[in-house]
Structure formats: C-alpha cells, structure tokens
Short mmCIF file of C-alpha atoms in Angstrom, two decimals:
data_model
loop_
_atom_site.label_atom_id
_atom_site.label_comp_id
_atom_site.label_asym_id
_atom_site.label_seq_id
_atom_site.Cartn_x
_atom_site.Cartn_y
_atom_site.Cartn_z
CA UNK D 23 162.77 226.26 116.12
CA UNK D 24 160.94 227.72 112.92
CA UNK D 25 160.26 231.08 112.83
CA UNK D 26 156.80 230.03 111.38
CA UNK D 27 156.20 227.78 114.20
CA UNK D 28 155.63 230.90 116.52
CA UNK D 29 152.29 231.30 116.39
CA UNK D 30 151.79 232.22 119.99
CA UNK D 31 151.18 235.11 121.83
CA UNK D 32 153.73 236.34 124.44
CA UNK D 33 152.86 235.62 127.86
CA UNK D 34 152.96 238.41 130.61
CA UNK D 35 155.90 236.71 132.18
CA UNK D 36 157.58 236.66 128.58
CA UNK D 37 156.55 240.74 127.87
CA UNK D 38 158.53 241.55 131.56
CA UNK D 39 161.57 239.40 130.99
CA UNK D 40 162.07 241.34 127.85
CA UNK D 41 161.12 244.69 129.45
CA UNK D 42 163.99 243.60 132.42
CA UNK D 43 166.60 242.88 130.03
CA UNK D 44 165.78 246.48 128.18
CA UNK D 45 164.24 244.78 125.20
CA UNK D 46 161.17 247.42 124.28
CA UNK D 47 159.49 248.74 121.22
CA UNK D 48 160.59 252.46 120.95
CA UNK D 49 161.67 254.92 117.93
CA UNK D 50 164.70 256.65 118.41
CA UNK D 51 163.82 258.87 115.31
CA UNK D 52 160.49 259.82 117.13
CA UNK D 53 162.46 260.71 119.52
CA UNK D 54 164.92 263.17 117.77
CA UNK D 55 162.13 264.63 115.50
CA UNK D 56 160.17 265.97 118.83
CA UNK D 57 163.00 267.32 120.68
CA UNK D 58 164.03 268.92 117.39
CA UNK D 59 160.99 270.52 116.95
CA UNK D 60 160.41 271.22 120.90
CA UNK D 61 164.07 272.98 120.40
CA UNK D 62 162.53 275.15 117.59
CA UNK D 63 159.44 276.12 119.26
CA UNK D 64 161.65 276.89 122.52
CA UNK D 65 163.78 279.16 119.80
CA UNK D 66 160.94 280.56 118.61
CA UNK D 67 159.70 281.68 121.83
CA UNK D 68 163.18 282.71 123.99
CA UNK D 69 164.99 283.71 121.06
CA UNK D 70 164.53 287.32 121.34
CA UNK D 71 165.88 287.08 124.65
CA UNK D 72 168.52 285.06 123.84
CA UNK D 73 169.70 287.75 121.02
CA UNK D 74 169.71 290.57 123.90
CA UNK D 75 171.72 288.31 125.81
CA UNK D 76 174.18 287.42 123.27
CA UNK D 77 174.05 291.21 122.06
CA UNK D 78 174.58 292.16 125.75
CA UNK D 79 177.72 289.70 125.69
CA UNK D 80 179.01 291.07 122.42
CA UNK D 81 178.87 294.83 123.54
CA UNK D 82 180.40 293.94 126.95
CA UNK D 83 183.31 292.28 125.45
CA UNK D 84 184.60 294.58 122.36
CA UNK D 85 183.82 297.72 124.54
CA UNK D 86 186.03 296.74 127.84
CA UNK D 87 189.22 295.23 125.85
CA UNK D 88 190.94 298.62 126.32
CA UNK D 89 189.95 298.73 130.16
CA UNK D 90 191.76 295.35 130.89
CA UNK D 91 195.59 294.12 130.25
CA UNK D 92 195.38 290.37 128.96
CA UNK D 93 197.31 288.30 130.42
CA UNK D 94 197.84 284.54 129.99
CA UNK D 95 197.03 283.50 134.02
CA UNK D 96 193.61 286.05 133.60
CA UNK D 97 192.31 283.92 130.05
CA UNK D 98 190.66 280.84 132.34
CA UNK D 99 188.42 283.14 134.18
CA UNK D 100 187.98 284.81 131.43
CA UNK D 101 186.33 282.45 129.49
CA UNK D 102 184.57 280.93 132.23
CA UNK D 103 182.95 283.92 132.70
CA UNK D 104 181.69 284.04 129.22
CA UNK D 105 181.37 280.08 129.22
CA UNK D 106 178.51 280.50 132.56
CA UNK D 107 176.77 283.70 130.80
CA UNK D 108 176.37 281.51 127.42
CA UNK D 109 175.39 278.41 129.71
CA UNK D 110 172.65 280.61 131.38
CA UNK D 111 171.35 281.72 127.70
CA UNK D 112 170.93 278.51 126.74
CA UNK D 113 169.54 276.86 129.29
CA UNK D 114 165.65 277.26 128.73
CA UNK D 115 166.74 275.41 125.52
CA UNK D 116 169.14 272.90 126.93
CA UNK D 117 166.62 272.10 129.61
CA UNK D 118 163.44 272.11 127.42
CA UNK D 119 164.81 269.57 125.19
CA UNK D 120 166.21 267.69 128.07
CA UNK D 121 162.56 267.13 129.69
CA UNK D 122 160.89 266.61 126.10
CA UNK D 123 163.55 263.87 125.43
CA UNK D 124 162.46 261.90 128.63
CA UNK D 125 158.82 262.09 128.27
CA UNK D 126 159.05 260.96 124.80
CA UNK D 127 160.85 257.77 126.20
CA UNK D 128 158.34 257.60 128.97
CA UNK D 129 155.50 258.00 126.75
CA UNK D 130 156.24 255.12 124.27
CA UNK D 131 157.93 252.56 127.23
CA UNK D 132 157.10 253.93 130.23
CA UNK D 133 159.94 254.87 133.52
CA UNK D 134 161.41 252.20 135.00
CA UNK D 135 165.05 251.83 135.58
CA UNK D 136 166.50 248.19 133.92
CA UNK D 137 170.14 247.60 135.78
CA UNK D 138 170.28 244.07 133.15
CA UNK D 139 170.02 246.32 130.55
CA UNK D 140 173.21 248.94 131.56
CA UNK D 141 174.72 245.90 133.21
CA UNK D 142 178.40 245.45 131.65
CA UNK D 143 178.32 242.43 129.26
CA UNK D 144 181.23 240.80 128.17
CA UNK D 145 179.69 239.22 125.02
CA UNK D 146 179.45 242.34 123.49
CA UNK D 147 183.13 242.29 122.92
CA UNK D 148 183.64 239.08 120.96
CA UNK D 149 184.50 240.06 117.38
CA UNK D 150 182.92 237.32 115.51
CA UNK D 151 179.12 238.24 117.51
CA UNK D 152 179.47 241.86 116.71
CA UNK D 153 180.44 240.80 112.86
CA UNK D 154 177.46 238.13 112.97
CA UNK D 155 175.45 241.66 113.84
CA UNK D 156 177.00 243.87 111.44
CA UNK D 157 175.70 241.20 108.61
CA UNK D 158 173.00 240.68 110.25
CA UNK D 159 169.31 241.19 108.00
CA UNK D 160 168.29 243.39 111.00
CA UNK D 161 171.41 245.15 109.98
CA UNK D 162 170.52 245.50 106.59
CA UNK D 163 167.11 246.87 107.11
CA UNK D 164 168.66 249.47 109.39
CA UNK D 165 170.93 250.46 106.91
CA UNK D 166 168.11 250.67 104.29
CA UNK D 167 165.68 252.61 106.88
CA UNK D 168 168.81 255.13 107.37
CA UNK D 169 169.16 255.81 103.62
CA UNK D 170 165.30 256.24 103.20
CA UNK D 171 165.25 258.50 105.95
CA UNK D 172 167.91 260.57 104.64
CA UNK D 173 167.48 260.43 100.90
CA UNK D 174 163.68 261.66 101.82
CA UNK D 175 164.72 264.62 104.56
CA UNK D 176 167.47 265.28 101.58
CA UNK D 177 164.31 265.94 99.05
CA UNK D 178 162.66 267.94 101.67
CA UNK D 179 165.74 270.44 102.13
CA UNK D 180 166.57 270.46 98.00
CA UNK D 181 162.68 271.27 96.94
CA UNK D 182 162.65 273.91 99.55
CA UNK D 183 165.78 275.61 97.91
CA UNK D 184 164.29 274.68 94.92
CA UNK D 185 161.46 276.81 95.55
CA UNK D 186 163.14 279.69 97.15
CA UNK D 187 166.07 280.19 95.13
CA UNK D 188 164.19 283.26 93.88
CA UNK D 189 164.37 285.16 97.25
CA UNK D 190 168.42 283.59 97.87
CA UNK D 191 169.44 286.16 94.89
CA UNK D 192 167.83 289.20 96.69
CA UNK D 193 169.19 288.90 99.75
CA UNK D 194 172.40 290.45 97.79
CA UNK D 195 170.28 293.37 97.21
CA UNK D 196 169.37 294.11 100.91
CA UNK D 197 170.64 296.00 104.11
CA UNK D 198 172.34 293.88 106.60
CA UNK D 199 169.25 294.00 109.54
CA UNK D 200 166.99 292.96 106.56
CA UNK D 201 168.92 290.39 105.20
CA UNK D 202 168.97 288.71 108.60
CA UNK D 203 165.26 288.70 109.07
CA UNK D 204 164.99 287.28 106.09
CA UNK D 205 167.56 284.64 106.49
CA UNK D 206 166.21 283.82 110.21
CA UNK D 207 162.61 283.33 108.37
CA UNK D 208 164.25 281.14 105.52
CA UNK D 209 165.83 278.70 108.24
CA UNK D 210 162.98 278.62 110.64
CA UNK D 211 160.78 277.54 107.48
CA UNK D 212 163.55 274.55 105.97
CA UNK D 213 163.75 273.54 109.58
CA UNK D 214 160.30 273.63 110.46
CA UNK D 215 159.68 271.51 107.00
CA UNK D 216 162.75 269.25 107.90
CA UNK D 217 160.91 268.25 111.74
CA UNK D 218 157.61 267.38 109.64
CA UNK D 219 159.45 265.74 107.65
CA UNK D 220 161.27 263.72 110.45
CA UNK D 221 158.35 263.50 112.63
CA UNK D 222 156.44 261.43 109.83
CA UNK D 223 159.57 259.02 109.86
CA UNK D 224 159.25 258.83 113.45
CA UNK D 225 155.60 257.65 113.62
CA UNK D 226 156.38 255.33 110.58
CA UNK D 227 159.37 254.39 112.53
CA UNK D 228 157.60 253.25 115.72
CA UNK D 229 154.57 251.38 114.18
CA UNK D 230 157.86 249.38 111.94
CA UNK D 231 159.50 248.69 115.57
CA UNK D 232 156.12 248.04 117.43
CA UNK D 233 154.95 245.26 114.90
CA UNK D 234 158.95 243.75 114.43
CA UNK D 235 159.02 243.92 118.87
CA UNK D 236 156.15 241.91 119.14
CA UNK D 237 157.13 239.52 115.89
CA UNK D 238 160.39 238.87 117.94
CA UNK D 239 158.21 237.96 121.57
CA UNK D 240 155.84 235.41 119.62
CA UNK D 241 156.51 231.94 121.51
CA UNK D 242 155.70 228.29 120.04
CA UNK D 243 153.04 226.58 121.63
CA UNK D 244 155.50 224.14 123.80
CA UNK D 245 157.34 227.55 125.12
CA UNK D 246 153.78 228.20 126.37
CA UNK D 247 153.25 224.78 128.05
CA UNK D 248 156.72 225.69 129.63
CA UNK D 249 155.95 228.91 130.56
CA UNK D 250 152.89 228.08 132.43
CA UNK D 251 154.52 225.22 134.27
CA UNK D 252 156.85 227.74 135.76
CA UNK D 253 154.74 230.55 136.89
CA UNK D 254 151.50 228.42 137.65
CA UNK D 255 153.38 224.52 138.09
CA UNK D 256 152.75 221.36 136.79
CA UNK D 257 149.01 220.71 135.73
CA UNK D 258 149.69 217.31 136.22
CA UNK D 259 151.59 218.02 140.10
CA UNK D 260 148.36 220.52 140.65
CA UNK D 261 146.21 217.90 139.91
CA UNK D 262 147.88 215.19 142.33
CA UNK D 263 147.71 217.54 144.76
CA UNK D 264 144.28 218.69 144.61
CA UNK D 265 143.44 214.71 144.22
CA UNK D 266 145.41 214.46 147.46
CA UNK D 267 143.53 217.36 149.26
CA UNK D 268 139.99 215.82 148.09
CA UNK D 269 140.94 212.28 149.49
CA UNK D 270 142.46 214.10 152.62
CA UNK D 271 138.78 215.97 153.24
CA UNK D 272 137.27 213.08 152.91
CA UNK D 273 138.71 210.72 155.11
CA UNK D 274 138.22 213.50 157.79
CA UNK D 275 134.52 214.00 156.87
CA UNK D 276 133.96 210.27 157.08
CA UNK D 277 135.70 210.47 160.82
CA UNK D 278 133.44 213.56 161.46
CA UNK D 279 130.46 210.74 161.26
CA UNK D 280 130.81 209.19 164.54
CA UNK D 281 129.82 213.31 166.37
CA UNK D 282 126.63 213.20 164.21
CA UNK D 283 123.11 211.96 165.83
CA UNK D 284 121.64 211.31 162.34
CA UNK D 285 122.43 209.99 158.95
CA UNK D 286 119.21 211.20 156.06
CA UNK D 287 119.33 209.42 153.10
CA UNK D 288 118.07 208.75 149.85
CA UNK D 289 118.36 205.78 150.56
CA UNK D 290 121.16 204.75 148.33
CA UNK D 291 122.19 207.98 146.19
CA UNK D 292 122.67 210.22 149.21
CA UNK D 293 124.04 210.50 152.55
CA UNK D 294 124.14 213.58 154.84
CA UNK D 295 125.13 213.35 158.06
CA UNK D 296 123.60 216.09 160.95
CA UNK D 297 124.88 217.17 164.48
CA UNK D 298 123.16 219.24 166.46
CA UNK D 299 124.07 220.71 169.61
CA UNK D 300 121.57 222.98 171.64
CA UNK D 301 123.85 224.63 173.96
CA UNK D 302 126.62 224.82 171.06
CA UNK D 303 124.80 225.37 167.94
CA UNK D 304 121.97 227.61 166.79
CA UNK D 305 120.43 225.35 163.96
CA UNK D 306 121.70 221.33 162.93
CA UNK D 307 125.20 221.38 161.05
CA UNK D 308 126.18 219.21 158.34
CA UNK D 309 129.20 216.98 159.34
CA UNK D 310 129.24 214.88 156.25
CA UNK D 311 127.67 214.24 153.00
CA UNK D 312 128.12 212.74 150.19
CA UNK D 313 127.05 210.73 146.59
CA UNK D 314 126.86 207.31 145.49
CA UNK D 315 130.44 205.83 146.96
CA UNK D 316 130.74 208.22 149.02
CA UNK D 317 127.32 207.55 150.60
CA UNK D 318 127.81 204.32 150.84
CA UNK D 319 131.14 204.94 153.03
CA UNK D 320 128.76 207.73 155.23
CA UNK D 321 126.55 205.28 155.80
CA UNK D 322 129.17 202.70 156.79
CA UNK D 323 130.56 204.42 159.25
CA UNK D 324 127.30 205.43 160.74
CA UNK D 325 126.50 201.50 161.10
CA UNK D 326 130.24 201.76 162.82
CA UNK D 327 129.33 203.90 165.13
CA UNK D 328 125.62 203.07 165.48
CA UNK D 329 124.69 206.81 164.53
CA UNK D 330 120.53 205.87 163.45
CA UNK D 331 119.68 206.11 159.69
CA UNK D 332 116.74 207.88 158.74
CA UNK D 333 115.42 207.34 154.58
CA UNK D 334 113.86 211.22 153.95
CA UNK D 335 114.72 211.55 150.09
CA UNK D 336 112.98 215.02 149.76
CA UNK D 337 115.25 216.20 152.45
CA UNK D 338 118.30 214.03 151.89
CA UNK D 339 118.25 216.02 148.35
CA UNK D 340 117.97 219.42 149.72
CA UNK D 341 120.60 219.18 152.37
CA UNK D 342 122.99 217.79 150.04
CA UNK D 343 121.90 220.23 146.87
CA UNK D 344 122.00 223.72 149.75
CA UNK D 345 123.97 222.88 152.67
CA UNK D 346 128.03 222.68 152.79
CA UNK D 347 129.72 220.76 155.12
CA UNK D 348 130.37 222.89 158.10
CA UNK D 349 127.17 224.41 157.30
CA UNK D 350 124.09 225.00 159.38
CA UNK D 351 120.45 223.97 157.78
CA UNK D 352 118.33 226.94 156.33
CA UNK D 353 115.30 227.86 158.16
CA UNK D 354 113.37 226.83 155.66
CA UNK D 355 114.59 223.17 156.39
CA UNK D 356 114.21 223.68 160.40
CA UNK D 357 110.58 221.55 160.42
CA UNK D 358 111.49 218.98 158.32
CA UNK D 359 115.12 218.47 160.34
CA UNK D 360 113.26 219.11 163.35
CA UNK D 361 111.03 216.20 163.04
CA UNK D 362 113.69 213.74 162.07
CA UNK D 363 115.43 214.37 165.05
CA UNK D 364 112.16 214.40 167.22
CA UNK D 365 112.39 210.17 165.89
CA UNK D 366 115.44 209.50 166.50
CA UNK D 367 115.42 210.71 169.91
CA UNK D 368 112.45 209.00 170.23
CA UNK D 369 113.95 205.89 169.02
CA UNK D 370 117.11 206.45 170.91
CA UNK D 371 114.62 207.21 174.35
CA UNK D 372 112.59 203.50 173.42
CA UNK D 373 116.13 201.41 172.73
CA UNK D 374 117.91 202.74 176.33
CA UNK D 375 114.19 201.78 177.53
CA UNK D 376 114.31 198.37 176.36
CA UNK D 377 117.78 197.82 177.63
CA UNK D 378 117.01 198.62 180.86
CA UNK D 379 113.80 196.39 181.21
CA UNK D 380 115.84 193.58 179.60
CA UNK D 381 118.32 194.31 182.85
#
C-alpha cells in the first residue's frame, strides 16, 4: 500500500497494539541530556562531601601501609573494602541518576511493563533483515542525526576553549589548591554548556520522533473499515441483527394484543393498544402500538381476538407520541383513557346483555 494512501488517523486499538509490542515515541537523547545534567547538579550539591570522603579514603590508605603486611590472600578484602566505601560515596549520584532516568521514560511514555517487547525474537537474527536495516533510510537519518548531534556538541566544547584559552595558560602560574578550583570551575562550566547543548537536541529530538511515530501509525481508510469490524463487528451483521431484534419485538407486541381491553386509533395511521388491570396496575399500560403497517397488523389482531376498537385521534396521537410500550398513561391522559374505557365496558356490559336475552 502507498505511503500516500495513509491518510487516516490511528485508531485507539491501533495506538495500544503498538504501545504492546514496545513501539512508542520517546528520545533517548532527552533522556541522556537530563540525567547528565541531574548528575551535575547532584555533583554540585554532594560533591564536597564526596571530596571528604575520598580525602578520608586517601589519608586512611597511605597512612596505615606500614601498620599492615600485604599479603596476596589479604588483597580481596582489601579492595572490597575500598570497593563498598567508594560504592557508598557514590551512591547519592548513582541513585539520583537512576530515578531521573526512569521518570524521564515515564514522563514521555508512561510505566507499563511490555513482555512482546523484551520477548526473545528470532527474526532479529537473520542476516539479510538486520542488513535490510543497516541500509535502511531510517538508518541513514540516524546516522545523519548522530553526526549533527556531535559535530554541534563538538562546536560547543571547541568555542568554549576557544574562549578560555586565556585562563588555560595561567593555570601554569598558580599554586596547586588554586589551580584545582579553577580547573573544577572550568569543567563544571564546558559541562554545564555541553547538557544545554544536549538538552536542546533532546527536545528537537523528541518532537522529530513524535511527528515520524505517529507518520508510521497513519492507517488507509480500508485498514479503518477493518479495524472497526473487529473491535465493534460487522455493520452489515449489526444491522441483521438489530433487524432481527425489531421483527422479534414485534411479533411479541402483536401477541401482547389479545391481554388488551382496547385498541385507540387514528383510525388508519395509528394503533395503540391499552390493558388495564385495577387490582394489578395503578394507571392503563400500553401493550402495543404502532404506525401505518404496523397498525394495520394491531388492529388485525384485535379483530382476532375481538379486543373493541375505539377511533380517538387526539388521543391515539398522544399515546403513541408519550407512552412506550410497557408504559403506563400520564395523568394528564387519565380522563381521556378513562372515558374510553367507561364505553367499552359499557359496550362490552350491552353485547353480554344482548346475548343473554337472545338465549
């Protein structure tokens, strides 16, 4: 399919299979600029302690090597002594980067844990794929991102020594506690450029793999129909269905005629069949009702089942415009109801009469 022809949207379902295979938009050079920068903040901040430490190590060590006989079996413990005490310098460092490294990720994709994505694949291995993405253009424009980024953190470093080249010749000139301040102050200023610098990248870097991630999730229009069919089925299927539930509904409403003591119509629009109950029911329910074809089938199964039919268009209208099936009438409908049922008992009361003089 044609690049060009995806002009669509990703779908939700589309966005999460990507997300569960590990596919996201996310910098990795946003990622190393802040915990580079975090780092030198962190050194900015526990370095004095971690010179008194170090210091503290130093003494410890050159001023006990008369007091103990080296020997090959003592070296491990030794240096794991040393090893720990360095470990335990460090670690405000170690773990300050650690955290800013995983909200960084969290910020720009968010925590979840993807087992497709760490799952072993053994794709990865065939030679002429991984040459296919060695060649690849994403490959190029990776390589040509990596040069920018380090031709323009290269120009960063050079115009700083550039600039300070001046104060590199006096450091010749000064005591050794001196010249260290003013080395430290010389590095923590290139660095502090250098994480600016890469920290611009970063950003740059993001919005580049935002815009390509979403270029690369764009469907065609037919991946859409396809989509939807699986997560919401066949329109077509959904329609049958629904056809199939209407036609179901109504074959039981048009049963539901035979309860109902009255039929109101239109007289040839509307239908509505009513059942009322006193000792069941608090107000006349609709059993039925119904339009044109429909009314016409109400209607014939009311002649079926000799339920009366009254003509009351006013109220035929209402029922059928404010009254579900299932429904009870509205107050505001009890008169007019009332009195339709008032005749048709009465005609119901003057038919059994006549039968029974006729007997």
């Amino acid at each position: 399919m044609a690049v060009e022809d995806r002009t669509e949207a990703a779908t939700p379902r589309r966005r999460e299979e990507a997300r569960e295979e590990g596919r996201v938009a996310k910098s990795a050079d946003i990622n190393s600029a802040v915990v580079l920068l975090m780092s030198l903040l962190l050194l900015r901040i526990a370095g004095p302690y971690m010179f008194q430490g170090l210091s503290s190590i130093a003494k410890d060590t050159f001023s006990n090597l008369h007091n103990h006989e080296l020997r090959i079996e003592r070296l491990p413990a030794l240096c794991l002594s040393y090893m720990m005490r360095c470990a335990w310098l460090c670690l405000p460092i170690m773990a300050g980067a650690g955290a800013i490294g995983l909200a960084s990720n969290v910020l720009q994709v968010g925590f979840r844990i993807t087992p497709k994505a760490i799952a072993p694949d053994l794709s990865r291995l065939d030679p002429i794929k991984g040459l296919a993405r060695v060649v690849s253009w994403r490959s190029l424009v990776e390589l040509g991102k990596s040069l920018l980024k380090i031709t323009i953190v290269a120009y960063f470093v050079y115009s700083f020594l550039r600039n300070e080249y001046p104060a590199l010749a006096d450091l010749s000139g000064m005591l050794p506690a001196e010249m260290g301040r003013s080395i430290a102050t010389l590095c923590w200023r290139l660095l502090a450029r250098g994480c600016a610098a890469m920290l611009v990248i970063g950003i740059l870097d993001y919005i580049y793999q935002r815009l390509s991630f979403e270029s690369s999730l764009r469907m065609t229009k037919q991946e859409v129909k396809d989509e939807f069919k699986r997560t919401e089925g066949d329109p077509h299927v959904k329609g049958r269905i629904r056809q199939r539930q209407r036609e179901m509904a109504r074959r039981r409403m048009i049963h539901d005629v035979a309860r109902a003591d009255v039929v109101v119509t239109n007289p040839t629009h509307i239908a509505v069949a009513l059942q009322y109950d006193a000792e069941k029911m608090a107000a006349p329910t609709v059993v039925a009702k119904g339009q044109r074809l429909l009314a016409e089938r109400i209607k014939e199964a009311a002649e079926a089942h000799r339920v009366p039919i009254v003509e009351n268009p006013p109220v035929a209208r209402l029922l059928y415009k404010t009254v579900e099936v299932g429904d009870q009438i509205p107050p505001e409908l009890y008169q007019a109801v009332a009195e339709i049922l008032a005749y048709v008992y009465q005609l119901n009361e003057g038919i059994r009469g006549r039968r029974s003089q006729a007997a």
